[in-house]
């Protein structure tokens, strides 16, 4: 029997390719070329499976041009790069990579919050530039994490992991807002109190965004929301570019509407809004939320396991749409 054909949209750990080669003919992209949508579509023709990362868009246009495609496995928990209704209509299976990155991404969110509140990037630049000639009483004085109010917008698995860190490790008061309220048991476990979005913005000393991107979360934080925050507050975005209006945030940081921000994701990434590069009170990281070696291996492994399960007739591990083989 002919082996199915799988396309790797980006480079990945060589072990993953070796595992996939046991069940499929694999076209790898170990040069890690970022293909345009047209190039990706061209390479996908005649393939039954694709291993994608969060930057590889699979929509109705791609699906129409690639009728042999049967499964797309995303090496990311977020799947706003997939048009799920179009995939379901085309009877193409979609999978993501949840759970395996929860704690690692929560660590990065917490690290960004601490670096932002304690002005670590700004002070490091000062030191490296040879400007540190004397100590002074208010030099890079920021705000405290311990005992402060942690606000979380989006209370899924990663939001809950951040809440636990804040409440149990740092004695923070945790308030959150989410589309749906957590069960009383989960609220008690995370020591988190549900509030409206307006209350969240007004009460948070440190606000972390962990909600999925969709049309309804586009610019969930813009000029109006930033104006509702405390002037001493910090904002961290580890969710997706587009949830924050980057131009409005750059302006708010410049005007000190809020004290500082920590950003791992950007509207036009890998391009960063020039206004954000100009202001000192922002810590910037290049979408590294899940970037620990064990976690990236687990994410890639889960995406590969979904492809292997599909092509060996086993149930998908983390399906996003109904099983199309039935
Ligand atoms: C990925 C992410 O690194 O999982 C997600 O949703 O944003 C990151 O962990 C990125 O999307 C590449 O797949």
Coordinates of C-alpha atoms and ligand atoms in Angstrom, one line a residue:
X1 CA 0.0 0.0 0.0
X2 CA 1.3 3.5 -0.8
X3 CA 2.4 5.5 2.2
X4 CA 0.5 8.8 2.8
X5 CA 2.5 12.0 2.1
X6 CA 3.1 14.5 4.9
X7 CA 4.4 18.0 4.5
X8 CA 6.3 19.7 7.3
X9 CA 5.6 23.4 7.0
X10 CA 8.6 24.4 9.1
X11 CA 11.8 22.9 10.6
X12 CA 11.4 20.6 13.6
X13 CA 13.5 18.2 15.7
X14 CA 15.0 15.5 13.4
X15 CA 13.6 12.8 15.7
X16 CA 10.1 13.9 14.8
X17 CA 10.7 13.5 11.1
X18 CA 12.2 10.0 11.7
X19 CA 9.1 9.0 13.6
X20 CA 6.8 10.3 10.9
X21 CA 8.8 8.5 8.2
X22 CA 7.7 5.2 9.8
X23 CA 4.2 5.8 8.6
X24 CA 4.5 8.3 5.7
X25 CA 6.6 9.8 3.0
X26 CA 7.7 13.1 4.6
X27 CA 8.7 16.3 2.8
X28 CA 10.7 18.2 5.4
X29 CA 11.6 21.9 5.5
X30 CA 14.7 21.7 7.6
X31 CA 16.0 24.9 6.0
X32 CA 13.1 26.4 7.9
X33 CA 12.0 28.5 4.9
X34 CA 8.9 30.6 5.7
X35 CA 6.7 29.9 2.7
X36 CA 4.1 32.3 1.4
X37 CA 0.5 31.0 1.3
X38 CA 0.9 30.3 -2.4
X39 CA 4.2 28.4 -1.8
X40 CA 2.7 26.4 1.0
X41 CA -0.4 25.6 -1.1
X42 CA 1.9 24.5 -4.0
X43 CA 3.8 22.1 -1.8
X44 CA 0.7 20.8 -0.1
X45 CA -0.8 19.6 -3.4
X46 CA -1.0 15.8 -3.4
X47 CA -0.2 15.6 0.3
X48 CA -2.6 13.9 2.8
X49 CA -1.2 15.4 6.0
X50 CA 0.5 18.6 7.1
X51 CA 2.5 19.5 10.3
X52 CA 2.0 23.2 10.9
X53 CA 3.1 25.8 13.4
X54 CA 1.0 28.8 14.5
X55 CA 2.1 31.0 11.6
X56 CA 0.9 28.6 8.8
X57 CA -2.5 29.5 7.6
X58 CA -4.9 26.8 6.4
X59 CA -8.1 28.3 5.1
X60 CA -10.8 27.6 2.5
X61 CA -8.6 28.8 -0.4
X62 CA -5.8 26.4 0.6
X63 CA -8.2 23.5 1.2
X64 CA -9.9 24.1 -2.2
X65 CA -6.5 23.9 -3.9
X66 CA -5.4 20.7 -2.0
X67 CA -8.3 18.2 -2.2
X68 CA -6.0 15.3 -1.1
X69 CA -5.4 16.9 2.3
X70 CA -7.0 14.9 5.2
X71 CA -5.3 16.2 8.4
X72 CA -3.6 19.3 9.6
X73 CA -1.7 18.9 12.9
X74 CA -0.8 22.2 14.6
X75 CA 2.3 22.4 16.9
X76 CA 0.6 25.1 19.0
X77 CA -2.3 25.2 21.4
X78 CA -3.7 28.3 19.6
X79 CA -5.3 27.5 16.3
X80 CA -6.4 30.9 14.9
X81 CA -4.3 30.0 11.8
X82 CA -6.9 27.3 11.0
X83 CA -10.3 28.0 9.6
X84 CA -12.0 25.2 11.5
X85 CA -15.5 25.5 9.9
X86 CA -13.8 25.4 6.4
X87 CA -11.8 22.3 7.4
X88 CA -14.8 20.6 8.8
X89 CA -16.8 21.3 5.6
X90 CA -13.9 19.9 3.6
X91 CA -13.7 16.8 5.9
X92 CA -10.2 17.7 6.9
X93 CA -9.2 16.8 10.5
X94 CA -7.6 19.5 12.6
X95 CA -5.6 18.9 15.8
X96 CA -3.7 21.3 18.2
X97 CA -1.1 20.8 21.0
X98 CA -2.8 21.7 24.3
X99 CA -1.7 20.9 27.9
X100 CA 1.9 20.1 27.2
X101 CA 2.9 23.8 27.2
X102 CA 0.7 25.1 30.0
X103 CA 3.2 25.3 32.8
X104 CA 6.1 26.5 30.5
X105 CA 3.9 29.3 29.1
X106 CA 2.7 30.3 32.5
X107 CA 6.4 30.5 33.6
X108 CA 7.1 32.9 30.8
X109 CA 4.0 35.0 31.6
X110 CA 5.1 35.3 35.2
X111 CA 8.7 36.1 34.2
X112 CA 7.6 38.8 31.8
X113 CA 5.3 40.3 34.5
X114 CA 8.2 40.4 37.0
X115 CA 10.7 41.8 34.5
X116 CA 8.2 44.4 33.5
X117 CA 7.3 45.4 37.1
X118 CA 10.9 45.5 38.2
X119 CA 12.1 47.3 35.0
X120 CA 14.7 44.6 34.3
X121 CA 15.1 45.2 30.6
X122 CA 15.3 48.9 30.9
X123 CA 17.9 48.7 33.7
X124 CA 20.0 46.2 31.8
X125 CA 20.2 48.4 28.8
X126 CA 21.3 51.3 31.1
X127 CA 24.0 49.1 32.6
X128 CA 25.2 47.8 29.2
X129 CA 25.3 51.3 27.8
X130 CA 27.9 52.2 30.6
X131 CA 25.5 54.7 32.2
X132 CA 25.7 53.2 35.7
X133 CA 28.0 55.5 37.5
X134 CA 26.3 55.7 40.9
X135 CA 23.5 54.2 43.0
X136 CA 20.5 56.4 43.7
X137 CA 17.5 56.0 45.9
X138 CA 14.9 55.8 43.1
X139 CA 17.0 54.2 40.4
X140 CA 14.7 51.9 38.4
X141 CA 12.3 51.7 41.3
X142 CA 9.3 49.8 40.0
X143 CA 6.3 48.1 41.6
X144 CA 5.9 45.0 43.7
X145 CA 4.6 41.6 42.6
X146 CA 4.1 40.1 46.1
X147 CA 0.8 41.2 47.7
X148 CA -0.3 43.1 44.5
X149 CA -3.5 42.4 42.6
X150 CA -3.0 40.1 39.6
X151 CA -5.6 40.5 36.9
X152 CA -6.0 37.7 34.3
X153 CA -8.0 38.1 31.2
X154 CA -8.8 34.6 29.8
X155 CA -8.9 31.9 32.4
X156 CA -8.2 28.7 30.5
X157 CA -5.4 26.3 31.5
X158 CA -2.6 28.8 31.2
X159 CA -4.5 31.6 33.0
X160 CA -5.2 29.2 35.9
X161 CA -1.5 28.1 36.0
X162 CA -0.6 31.8 36.3
X163 CA -3.2 32.4 39.0
X164 CA -1.8 29.5 41.1
X165 CA 1.7 31.0 40.8
X166 CA 0.5 34.4 41.8
X167 CA -1.8 33.4 44.7
X168 CA 0.2 30.5 46.2
X169 CA 3.8 31.6 45.4
X170 CA 3.6 35.3 45.7
X171 CA 0.6 36.1 48.0
X172 CA -1.1 38.0 45.2
X173 CA -4.8 38.8 45.2
X174 CA -6.1 37.3 41.9
X175 CA -9.0 38.6 39.9
X176 CA -10.0 37.3 36.5
X177 CA -12.5 37.8 33.7
X178 CA -13.4 35.1 31.2
X179 CA -16.2 34.3 28.8
X180 CA -17.4 31.7 31.2
X181 CA -16.9 31.7 35.0
X182 CA -14.8 28.9 36.5
X183 CA -16.5 26.3 38.8
X184 CA -16.5 27.2 42.5
X185 CA -14.0 24.4 43.0
X186 CA -11.5 25.7 40.4
X187 CA -12.0 29.3 41.7
X188 CA -11.1 28.1 45.2
X189 CA -8.1 26.1 43.9
X190 CA -6.7 29.1 42.0
X191 CA -7.8 31.5 44.7
X192 CA -9.2 33.7 42.0
X193 CA -12.3 36.0 42.1
X194 CA -14.4 36.6 39.0
X195 CA -15.0 40.2 38.1
X196 CA -16.4 42.1 35.1
X197 CA -13.9 43.3 32.5
X198 CA -14.3 46.9 33.7
X199 CA -13.5 45.8 37.3
X200 CA -10.5 43.8 36.1
X201 CA -9.1 46.8 34.3
X202 CA -9.6 49.1 37.2
X203 CA -8.4 46.7 39.9
X204 CA -5.3 45.0 38.4
X205 CA -1.8 46.1 39.4
X206 CA -0.5 43.7 36.9
X207 CA -2.8 42.5 34.1
X208 CA -1.9 39.4 32.0
X209 CA -3.7 38.5 28.8
X210 CA -4.1 34.8 28.1
X211 CA -7.2 34.6 25.9
X212 CA -7.5 33.0 22.5
X213 CA -7.5 35.3 19.4
X214 CA -10.7 35.5 17.5
X215 CA -12.8 38.2 15.8
X216 CA -14.4 38.9 19.2
X217 CA -11.0 39.3 21.0
X218 CA -9.5 41.6 18.3
X219 CA -8.2 44.7 20.1
X220 CA -9.8 43.6 23.4
X221 CA -7.2 46.0 24.8
X222 CA -7.1 49.3 23.0
X223 CA -6.9 53.0 24.0
X224 CA -10.2 53.0 25.9
X225 CA -9.2 49.9 28.0
X226 CA -5.7 51.2 28.7
X227 CA -7.3 54.4 30.0
X228 CA -9.3 52.4 32.5
X229 CA -6.1 50.9 34.0
X230 CA -4.2 52.4 36.9
X231 CA -1.3 54.6 35.9
X232 CA 1.0 52.4 38.0
X233 CA -0.3 49.2 36.3
X234 CA 1.6 46.8 34.0
X235 CA 0.3 44.8 31.1
X236 CA 1.6 41.5 29.8
X237 CA 0.5 39.9 26.6
X238 CA 1.5 36.2 26.1
X239 CA -1.7 35.3 24.1
X240 CA -1.7 36.5 20.5
X241 CA -0.9 39.6 18.5
X242 CA -4.1 41.5 17.6
X243 CA -5.6 41.1 21.1
X244 CA -3.8 44.4 22.0
X245 CA -3.9 47.4 19.7
X246 CA -0.1 47.8 19.5
X247 CA -0.3 51.5 18.2
X248 CA -2.6 52.4 21.1
X249 CA -0.3 50.6 23.6
X250 CA 2.8 52.4 22.3
X251 CA 1.0 55.7 22.8
X252 CA -0.1 54.7 26.3
X253 CA 3.4 53.7 27.3
X254 CA 4.8 57.0 25.9
X255 CA 2.2 59.0 27.8
X256 CA 2.5 56.8 30.9
X257 CA -1.2 56.0 30.9
X258 CA 0.1 52.7 32.3
X259 CA 3.6 52.2 33.8
X260 CA 5.0 49.5 31.6
X261 CA 4.3 46.4 29.4
X262 CA 5.8 43.0 28.7
X263 CA 5.0 41.6 25.3
X264 CA 5.7 38.2 23.8
X265 CA 3.3 38.5 20.8
X266 CA 2.7 41.3 18.3
X267 CA 0.0 42.3 15.7
X268 CA 2.3 42.0 12.7
X269 CA 5.0 39.6 14.1
X270 CA 7.8 39.2 13.4
X271 CA 7.4 42.9 12.7
X272 CA 7.1 45.0 15.8
X273 CA 5.3 48.3 15.9
X274 CA 8.0 51.0 15.7
X275 CA 6.4 52.9 18.6
X276 CA 7.0 50.0 20.9
X277 CA 10.7 49.9 20.0
X278 CA 11.0 53.6 20.9
X279 CA 9.7 53.5 24.4
X280 CA 11.9 52.3 27.3
X281 CA 9.1 51.0 29.5
X282 CA 8.4 47.7 27.6
X283 CA 10.0 44.3 27.8
X284 CA 9.9 42.6 24.4
X285 CA 10.4 38.9 23.7
X286 CA 10.0 37.1 20.3
X287 CA 7.0 34.8 20.9
X288 CA 9.0 32.4 23.2
X289 CA 6.1 31.6 25.6
X290 CA 6.4 27.8 25.1
X291 CA 10.1 27.8 24.3
X292 CA 11.8 25.4 26.6
X293 CA 13.4 22.4 25.0
X294 CA 11.3 19.7 26.8
X295 CA 8.1 21.6 26.0
X296 CA 8.9 22.2 22.4
X297 CA 9.7 18.5 22.0
X298 CA 6.4 17.6 23.7
X299 CA 4.5 19.9 21.4
X300 CA 6.1 18.6 18.3
X301 CA 5.7 15.0 19.6
X302 CA 2.0 15.6 20.2
X303 CA 1.5 17.0 16.7
X304 CA 3.4 14.0 15.2
X305 CA 1.4 11.6 17.3
X306 CA -1.8 13.0 16.0
X307 CA -0.6 12.5 12.4
X308 CA 0.6 8.9 13.2
X309 CA -2.7 8.1 14.9
X310 CA -4.6 9.4 11.9
X311 CA -2.7 7.4 9.4
X312 CA -2.7 4.2 11.5
X313 CA -6.4 4.3 12.0
X314 CA -6.3 5.2 15.8
X315 CA -8.3 8.0 17.5
X316 CA -6.8 11.5 17.4
X317 CA -5.3 12.6 20.7
X318 CA -6.3 16.3 20.6
X319 CA -9.0 16.8 17.8
X320 CA -10.4 20.2 17.1
X321 CA -13.3 19.1 14.8
X322 CA -15.4 15.9 14.3
X323 CA -13.6 12.8 13.1
X324 CA -13.8 12.9 9.3
X325 CA -12.8 9.3 8.7
X326 CA -16.1 7.9 10.0
Ligands
LIG1 C1 3.9 28.4 19.5 C2 1.9 29.4 20.6 O1 5.3 28.5 19.8 O2 1.0 27.3 21.2 C3 0.8 28.4 20.8 O3 -0.4 28.8 20.6 O4 1.6 30.5 20.4 C4 3.3 29.0 20.7 O5 3.4 28.1 21.8 C5 3.7 29.0 18.2 O6 2.4 29.2 17.9 C6 4.4 28.2 17.1 O7 3.6 27.0 16.8

